[in-house]
Short mmCIF file of C-alpha atoms in Angstrom, two decimals:
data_model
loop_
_atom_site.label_atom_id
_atom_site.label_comp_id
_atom_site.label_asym_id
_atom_site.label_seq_id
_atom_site.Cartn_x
_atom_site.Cartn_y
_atom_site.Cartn_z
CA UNK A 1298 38.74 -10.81 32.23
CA UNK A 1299 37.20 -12.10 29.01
CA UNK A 1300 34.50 -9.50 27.05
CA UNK A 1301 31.73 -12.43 27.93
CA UNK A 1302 32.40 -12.14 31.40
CA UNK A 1303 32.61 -8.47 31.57
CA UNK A 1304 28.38 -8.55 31.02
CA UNK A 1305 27.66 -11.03 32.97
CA UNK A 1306 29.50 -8.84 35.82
CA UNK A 1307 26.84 -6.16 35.46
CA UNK A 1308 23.34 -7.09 35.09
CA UNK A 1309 22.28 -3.54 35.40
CA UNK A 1310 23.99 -2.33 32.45
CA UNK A 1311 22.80 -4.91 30.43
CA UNK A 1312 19.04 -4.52 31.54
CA UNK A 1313 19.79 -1.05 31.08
CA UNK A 1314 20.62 -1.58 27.74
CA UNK A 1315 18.08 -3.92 26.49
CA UNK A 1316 15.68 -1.31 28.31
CA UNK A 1317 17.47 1.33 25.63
CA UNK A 1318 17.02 -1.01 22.40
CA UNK A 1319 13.55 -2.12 23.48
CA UNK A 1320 12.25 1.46 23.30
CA UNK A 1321 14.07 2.04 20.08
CA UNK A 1322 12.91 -0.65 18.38
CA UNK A 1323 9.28 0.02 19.74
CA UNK A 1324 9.61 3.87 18.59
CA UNK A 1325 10.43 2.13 14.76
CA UNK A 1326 7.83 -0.30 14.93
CA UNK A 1327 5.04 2.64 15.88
CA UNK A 1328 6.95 4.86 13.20
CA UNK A 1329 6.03 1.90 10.46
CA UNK A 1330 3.02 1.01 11.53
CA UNK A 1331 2.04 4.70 10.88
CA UNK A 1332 3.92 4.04 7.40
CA UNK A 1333 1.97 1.10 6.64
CA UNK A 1334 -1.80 3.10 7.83
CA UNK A 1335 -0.73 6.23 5.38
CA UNK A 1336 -0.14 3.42 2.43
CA UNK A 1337 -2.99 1.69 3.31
CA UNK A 1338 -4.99 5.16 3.22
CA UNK A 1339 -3.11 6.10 -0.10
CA UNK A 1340 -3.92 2.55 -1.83
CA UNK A 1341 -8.00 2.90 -0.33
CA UNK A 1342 -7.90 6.34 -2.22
CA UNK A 1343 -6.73 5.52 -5.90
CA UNK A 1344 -8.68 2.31 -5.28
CA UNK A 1345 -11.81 4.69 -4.91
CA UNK A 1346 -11.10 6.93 -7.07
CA UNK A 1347 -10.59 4.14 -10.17
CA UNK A 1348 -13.81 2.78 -9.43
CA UNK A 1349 -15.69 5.95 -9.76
CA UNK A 1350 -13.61 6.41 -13.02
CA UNK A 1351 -14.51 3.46 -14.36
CA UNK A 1352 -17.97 4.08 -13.65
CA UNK A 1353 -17.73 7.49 -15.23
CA UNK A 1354 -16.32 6.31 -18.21
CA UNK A 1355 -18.15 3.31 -18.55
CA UNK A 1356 -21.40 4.66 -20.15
CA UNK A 1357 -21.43 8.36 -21.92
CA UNK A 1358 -23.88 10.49 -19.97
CA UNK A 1359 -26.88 10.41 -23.35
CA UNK A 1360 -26.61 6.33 -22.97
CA UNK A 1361 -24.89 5.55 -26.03
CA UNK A 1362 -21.53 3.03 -26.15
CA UNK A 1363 -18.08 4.55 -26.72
CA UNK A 1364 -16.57 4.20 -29.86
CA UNK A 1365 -15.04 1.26 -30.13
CA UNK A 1366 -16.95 -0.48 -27.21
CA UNK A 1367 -18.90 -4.15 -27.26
CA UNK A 1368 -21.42 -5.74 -25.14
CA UNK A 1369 -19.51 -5.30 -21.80
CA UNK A 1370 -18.20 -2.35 -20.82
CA UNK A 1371 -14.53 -3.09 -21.91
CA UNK A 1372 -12.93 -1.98 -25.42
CA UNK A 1373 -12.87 -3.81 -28.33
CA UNK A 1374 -9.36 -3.12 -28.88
CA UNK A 1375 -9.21 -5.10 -32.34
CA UNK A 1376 -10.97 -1.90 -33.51
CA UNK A 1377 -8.27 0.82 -31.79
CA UNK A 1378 -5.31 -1.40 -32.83
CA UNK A 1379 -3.96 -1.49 -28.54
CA UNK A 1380 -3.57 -4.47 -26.95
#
């Protein structure tokens, strides 16, 4: 008999068998979207944790500008030579 044949001779095993790869594929796509929650919790953290730097380091505690600092909070960086 022909291989095409063969599985349409035995619906079980072929339900059987999708049943199989069905739960795999299910057990990967938990396992990533776990993946994708931990990055998403990772990428929330640094997120937080760069604003409150930039907050920290945007005024010095007595009030006065950084060296090297304009109006805005940002650098002059014609002064420090960086781009």
């Amino acid at each position: 008999m022909p291989r095409g044949t063969d599985r349409q001779a035995d619906p079980a095993a072929a339900t059987a068998s999708l049943a199989a790869e069905a739960a795999l594929l299910e057990g990967r796509l938990r396992l990533l979207r776990e993946a994708i929650d931990t990055v998403d919790a990772r990428i929330d953290a640094v997120s937080e944790a760069l604003r409150h730097l930039h907050h920290s380091v945007a005024r010095p505690a007595d009030g006065q500008k950084h060296p090297g600092e304009t109006d805005g909070t940002r650098l002059d960086h014609s002064r420090t030579d960086r781009l």
